[in-house]
PDB file of C-alpha atoms in Angstrom:
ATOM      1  CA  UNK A   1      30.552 -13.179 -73.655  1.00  0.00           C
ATOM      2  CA  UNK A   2      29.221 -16.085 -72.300  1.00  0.00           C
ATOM      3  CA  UNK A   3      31.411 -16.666 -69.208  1.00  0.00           C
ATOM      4  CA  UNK A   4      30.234 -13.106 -68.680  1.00  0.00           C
ATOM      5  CA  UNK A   5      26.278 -14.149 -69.187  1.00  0.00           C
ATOM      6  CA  UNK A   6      26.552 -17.170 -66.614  1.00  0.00           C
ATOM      7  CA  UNK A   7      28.697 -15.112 -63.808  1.00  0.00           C
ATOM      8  CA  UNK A   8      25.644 -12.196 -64.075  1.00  0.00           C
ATOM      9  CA  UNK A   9      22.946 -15.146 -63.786  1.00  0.00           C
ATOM     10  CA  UNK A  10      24.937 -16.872 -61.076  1.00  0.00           C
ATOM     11  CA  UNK A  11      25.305 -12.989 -59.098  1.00  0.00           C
ATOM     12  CA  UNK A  12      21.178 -12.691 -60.146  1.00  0.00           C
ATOM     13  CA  UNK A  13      20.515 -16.370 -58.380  1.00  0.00           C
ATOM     14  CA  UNK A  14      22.707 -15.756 -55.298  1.00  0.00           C
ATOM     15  CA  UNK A  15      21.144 -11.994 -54.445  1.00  0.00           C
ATOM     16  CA  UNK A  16      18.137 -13.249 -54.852  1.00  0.00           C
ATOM     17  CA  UNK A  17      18.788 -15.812 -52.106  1.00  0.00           C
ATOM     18  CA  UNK A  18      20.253 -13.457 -49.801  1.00  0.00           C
ATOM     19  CA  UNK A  19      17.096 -11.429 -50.823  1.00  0.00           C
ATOM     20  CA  UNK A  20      15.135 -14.338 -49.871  1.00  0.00           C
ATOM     21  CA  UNK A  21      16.913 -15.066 -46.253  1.00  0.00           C
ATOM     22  CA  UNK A  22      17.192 -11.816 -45.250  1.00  0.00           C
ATOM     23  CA  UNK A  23      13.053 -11.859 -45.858  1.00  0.00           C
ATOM     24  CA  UNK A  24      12.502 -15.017 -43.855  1.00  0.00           C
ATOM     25  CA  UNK A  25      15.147 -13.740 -41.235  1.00  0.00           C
ATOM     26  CA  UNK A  26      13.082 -10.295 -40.316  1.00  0.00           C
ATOM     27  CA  UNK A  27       9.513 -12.049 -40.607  1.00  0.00           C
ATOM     28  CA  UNK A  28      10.623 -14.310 -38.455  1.00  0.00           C
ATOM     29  CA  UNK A  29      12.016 -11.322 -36.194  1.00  0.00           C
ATOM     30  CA  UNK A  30       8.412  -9.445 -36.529  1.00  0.00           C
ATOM     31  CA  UNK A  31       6.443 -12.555 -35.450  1.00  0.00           C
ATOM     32  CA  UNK A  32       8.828 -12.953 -32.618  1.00  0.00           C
ATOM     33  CA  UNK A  33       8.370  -9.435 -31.466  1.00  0.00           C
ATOM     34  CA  UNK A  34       4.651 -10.258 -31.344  1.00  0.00           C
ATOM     35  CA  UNK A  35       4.956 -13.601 -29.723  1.00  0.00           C
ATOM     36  CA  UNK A  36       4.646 -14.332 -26.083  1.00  0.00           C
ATOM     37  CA  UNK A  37       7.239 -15.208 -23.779  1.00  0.00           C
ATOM     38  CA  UNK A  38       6.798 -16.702 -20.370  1.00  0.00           C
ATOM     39  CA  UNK A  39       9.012 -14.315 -18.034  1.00  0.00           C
ATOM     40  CA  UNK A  40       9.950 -14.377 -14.130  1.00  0.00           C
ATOM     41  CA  UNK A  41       9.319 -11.501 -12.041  1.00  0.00           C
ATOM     42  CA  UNK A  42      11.253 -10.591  -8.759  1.00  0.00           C
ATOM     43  CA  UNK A  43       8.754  -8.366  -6.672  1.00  0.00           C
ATOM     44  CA  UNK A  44      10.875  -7.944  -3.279  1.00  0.00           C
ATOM     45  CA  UNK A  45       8.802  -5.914  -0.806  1.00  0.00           C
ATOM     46  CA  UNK A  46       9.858  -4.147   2.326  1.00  0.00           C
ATOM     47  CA  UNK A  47       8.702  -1.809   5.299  1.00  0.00           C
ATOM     48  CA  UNK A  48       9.651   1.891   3.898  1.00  0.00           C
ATOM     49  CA  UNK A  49      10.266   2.850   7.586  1.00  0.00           C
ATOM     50  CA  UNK A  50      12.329   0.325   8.342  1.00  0.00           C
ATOM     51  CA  UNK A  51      13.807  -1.266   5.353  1.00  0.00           C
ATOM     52  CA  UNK A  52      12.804  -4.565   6.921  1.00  0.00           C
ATOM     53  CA  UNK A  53      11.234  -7.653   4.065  1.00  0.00           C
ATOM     54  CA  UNK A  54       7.576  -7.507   4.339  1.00  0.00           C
ATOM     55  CA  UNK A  55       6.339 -11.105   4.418  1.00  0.00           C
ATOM     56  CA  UNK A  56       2.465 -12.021   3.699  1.00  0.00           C
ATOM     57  CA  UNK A  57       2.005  -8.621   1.339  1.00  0.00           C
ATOM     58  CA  UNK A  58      -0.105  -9.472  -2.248  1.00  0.00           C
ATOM     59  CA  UNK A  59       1.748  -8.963  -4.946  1.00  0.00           C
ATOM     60  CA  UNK A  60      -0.724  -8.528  -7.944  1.00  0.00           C
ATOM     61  CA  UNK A  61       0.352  -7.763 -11.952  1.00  0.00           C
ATOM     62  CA  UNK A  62      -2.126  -6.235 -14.262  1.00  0.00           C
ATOM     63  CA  UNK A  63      -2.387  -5.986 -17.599  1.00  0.00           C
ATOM     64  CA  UNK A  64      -5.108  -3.644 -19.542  1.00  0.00           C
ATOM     65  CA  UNK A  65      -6.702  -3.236 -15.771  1.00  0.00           C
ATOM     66  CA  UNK A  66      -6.367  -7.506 -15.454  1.00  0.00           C
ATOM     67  CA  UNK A  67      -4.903  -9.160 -13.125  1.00  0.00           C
ATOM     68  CA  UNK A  68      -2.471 -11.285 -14.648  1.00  0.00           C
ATOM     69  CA  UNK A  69      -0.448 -12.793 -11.497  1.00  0.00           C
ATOM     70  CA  UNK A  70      -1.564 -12.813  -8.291  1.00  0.00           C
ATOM     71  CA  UNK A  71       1.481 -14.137  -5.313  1.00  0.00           C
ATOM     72  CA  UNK A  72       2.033 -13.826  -1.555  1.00  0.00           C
ATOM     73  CA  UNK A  73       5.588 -12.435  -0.593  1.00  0.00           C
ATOM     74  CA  UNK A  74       7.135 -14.909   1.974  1.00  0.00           C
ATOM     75  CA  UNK A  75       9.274 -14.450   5.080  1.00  0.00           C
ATOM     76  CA  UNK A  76      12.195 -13.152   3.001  1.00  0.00           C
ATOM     77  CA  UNK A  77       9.975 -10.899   1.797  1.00  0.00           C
ATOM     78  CA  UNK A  78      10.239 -11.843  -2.025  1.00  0.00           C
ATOM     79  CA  UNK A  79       7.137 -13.053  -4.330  1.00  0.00           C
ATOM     80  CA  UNK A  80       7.871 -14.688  -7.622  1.00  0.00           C
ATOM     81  CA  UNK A  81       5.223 -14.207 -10.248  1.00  0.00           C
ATOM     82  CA  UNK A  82       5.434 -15.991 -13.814  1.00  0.00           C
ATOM     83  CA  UNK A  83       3.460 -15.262 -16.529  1.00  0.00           C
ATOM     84  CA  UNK A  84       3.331 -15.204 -20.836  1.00  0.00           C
ATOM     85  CA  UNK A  85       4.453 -11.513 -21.714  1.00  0.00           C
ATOM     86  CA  UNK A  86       4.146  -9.691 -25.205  1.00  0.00           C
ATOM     87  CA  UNK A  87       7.011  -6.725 -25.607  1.00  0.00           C
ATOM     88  CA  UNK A  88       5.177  -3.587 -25.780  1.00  0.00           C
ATOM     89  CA  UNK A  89       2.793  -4.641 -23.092  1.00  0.00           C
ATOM     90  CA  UNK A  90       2.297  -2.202 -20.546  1.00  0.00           C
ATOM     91  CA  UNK A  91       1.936  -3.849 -17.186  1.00  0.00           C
ATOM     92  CA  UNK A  92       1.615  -2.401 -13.535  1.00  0.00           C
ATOM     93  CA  UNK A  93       2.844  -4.319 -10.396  1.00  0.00           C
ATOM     94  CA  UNK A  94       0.753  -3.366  -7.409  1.00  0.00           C
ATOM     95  CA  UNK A  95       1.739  -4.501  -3.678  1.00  0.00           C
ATOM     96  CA  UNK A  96      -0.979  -4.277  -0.512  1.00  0.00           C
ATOM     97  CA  UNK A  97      -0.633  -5.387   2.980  1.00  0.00           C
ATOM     98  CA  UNK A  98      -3.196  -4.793   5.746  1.00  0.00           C
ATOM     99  CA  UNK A  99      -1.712  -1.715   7.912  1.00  0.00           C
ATOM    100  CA  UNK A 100       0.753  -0.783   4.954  1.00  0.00           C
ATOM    101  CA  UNK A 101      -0.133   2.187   2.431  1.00  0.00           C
ATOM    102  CA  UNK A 102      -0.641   0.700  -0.852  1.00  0.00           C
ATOM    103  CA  UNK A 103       1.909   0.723  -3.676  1.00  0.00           C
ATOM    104  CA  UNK A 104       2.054   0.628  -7.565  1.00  0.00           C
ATOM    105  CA  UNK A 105       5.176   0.391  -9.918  1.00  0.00           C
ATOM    106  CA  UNK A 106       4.881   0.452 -13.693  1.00  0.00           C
ATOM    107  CA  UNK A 107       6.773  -2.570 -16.036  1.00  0.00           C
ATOM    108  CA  UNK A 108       7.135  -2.403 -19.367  1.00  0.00           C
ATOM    109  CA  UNK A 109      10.911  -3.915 -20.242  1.00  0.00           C
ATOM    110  CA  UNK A 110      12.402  -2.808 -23.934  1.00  0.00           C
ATOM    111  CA  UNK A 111      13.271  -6.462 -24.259  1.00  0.00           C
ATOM    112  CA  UNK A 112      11.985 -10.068 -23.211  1.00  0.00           C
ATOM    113  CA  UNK A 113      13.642 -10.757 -20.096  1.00  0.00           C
ATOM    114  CA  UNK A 114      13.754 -13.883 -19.276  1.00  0.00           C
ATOM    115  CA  UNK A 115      14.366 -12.578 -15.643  1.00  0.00           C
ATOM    116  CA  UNK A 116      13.626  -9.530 -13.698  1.00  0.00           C
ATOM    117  CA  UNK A 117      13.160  -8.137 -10.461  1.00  0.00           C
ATOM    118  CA  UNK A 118      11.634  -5.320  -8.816  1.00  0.00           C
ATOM    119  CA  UNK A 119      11.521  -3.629  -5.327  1.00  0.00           C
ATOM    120  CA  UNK A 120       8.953  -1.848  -3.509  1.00  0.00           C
ATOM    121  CA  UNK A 121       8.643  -0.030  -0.219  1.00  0.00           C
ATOM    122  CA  UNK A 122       6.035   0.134   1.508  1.00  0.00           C
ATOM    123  CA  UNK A 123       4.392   2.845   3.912  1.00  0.00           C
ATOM    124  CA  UNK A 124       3.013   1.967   7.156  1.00  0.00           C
ATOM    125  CA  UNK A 125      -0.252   3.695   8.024  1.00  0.00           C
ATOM    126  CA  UNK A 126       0.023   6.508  10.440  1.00  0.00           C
ATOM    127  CA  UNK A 127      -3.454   7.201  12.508  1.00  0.00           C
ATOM    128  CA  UNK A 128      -4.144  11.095  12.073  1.00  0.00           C
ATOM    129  CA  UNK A 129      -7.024  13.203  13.112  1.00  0.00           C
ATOM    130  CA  UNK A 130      -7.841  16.086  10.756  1.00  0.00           C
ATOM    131  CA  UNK A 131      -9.947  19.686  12.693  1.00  0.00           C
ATOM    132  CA  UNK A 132     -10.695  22.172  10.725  1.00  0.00           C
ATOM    133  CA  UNK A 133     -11.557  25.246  12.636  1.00  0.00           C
ATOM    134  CA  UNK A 134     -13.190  28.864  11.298  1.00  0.00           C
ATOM    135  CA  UNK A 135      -9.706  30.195  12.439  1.00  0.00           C
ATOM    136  CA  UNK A 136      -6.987  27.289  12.139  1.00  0.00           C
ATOM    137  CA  UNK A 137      -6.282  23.815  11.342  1.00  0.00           C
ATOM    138  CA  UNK A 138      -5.243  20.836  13.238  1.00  0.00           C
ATOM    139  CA  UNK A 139      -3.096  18.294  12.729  1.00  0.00           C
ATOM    140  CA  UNK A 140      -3.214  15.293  15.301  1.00  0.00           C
ATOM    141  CA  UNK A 141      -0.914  12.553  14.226  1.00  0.00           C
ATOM    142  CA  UNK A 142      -1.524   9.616  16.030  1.00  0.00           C
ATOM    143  CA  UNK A 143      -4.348   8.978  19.217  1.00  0.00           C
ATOM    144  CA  UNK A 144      -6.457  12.355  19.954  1.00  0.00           C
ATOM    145  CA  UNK A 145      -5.396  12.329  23.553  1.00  0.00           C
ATOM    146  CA  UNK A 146      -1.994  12.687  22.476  1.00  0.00           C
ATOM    147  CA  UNK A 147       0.259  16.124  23.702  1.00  0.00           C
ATOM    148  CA  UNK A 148       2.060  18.230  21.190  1.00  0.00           C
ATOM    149  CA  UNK A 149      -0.534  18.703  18.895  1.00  0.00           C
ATOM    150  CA  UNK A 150       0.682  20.591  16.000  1.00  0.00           C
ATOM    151  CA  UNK A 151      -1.379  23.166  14.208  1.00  0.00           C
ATOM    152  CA  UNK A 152      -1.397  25.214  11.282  1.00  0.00           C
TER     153      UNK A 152
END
């Protein structure tokens, strides 16, 4: 009876150990999920016509409409941005470049990475003359003095 006593309170002692690790495990799994992390971003850019690297773009991240990271993309057309990150943080990576349509690209990773990367194309700007007459509607894409006007 009493080897059976001190094997229950030795079973109570060692569960409520485990009880007590497993605890201290997933707090320390829940603060880590709400920690910040710093984390490298890959933004390659290139010319959506060509497929050519687009050097001297901005390569901007924002969180809650903030810019968090602002680089330049260099002649390999690649920018680098670093930056502390929070799981669950929606973030937006935006890319501009004088002559070039801008483009946006949503980020929000299921897990910390402690590396990522991310391409973008982007669209030259076309010059294009809009006439709207009470009959039709036309199109010029580039100069007005061009021929082969298309209309609709």
């Amino acid at each position: 009876m009493m080897l059976a006593a001190g094997w229950s309170r030795t079973a109570a002692n060692l569960l409520f150990l485990s009880g007590l690790l497993f605890s201290k495990a997933a707090a320390k799994t829940s603060s880590d999920a709400s920690a910040t992390q710093e984390v490298a971003l890959k933004v390659h850019l290139s010319d959506a016509s060509t497929h050519q690297p687009l050097s001297g773009a901005t390569v901007q991240l924002f969180a809650n409409h903030t810019s968090v990271s602002t680089e330049t993309s260099s002649a390999d057309g690649n920018a680098y941005l670093r930056f502390l990150y929070r799981l669950g943080t929606p973030l937006v990576v935006s890319a501009t470049r004088q002559g070039y349509v801008p483009n946006s690209v949503p980020w929000t990773p299921s897990r910390l990475p402690v590396f990522s990367s991310i391409s973008l194309d982007l669209l030259p700007e076309r010059a294009a003359t809009l006439m709207v007459y009470e009959d039709t509607v036309e199109i010029v894409s580039g100069l007005q003095g061009l021929r082969g006007h298309p209309t609709v």
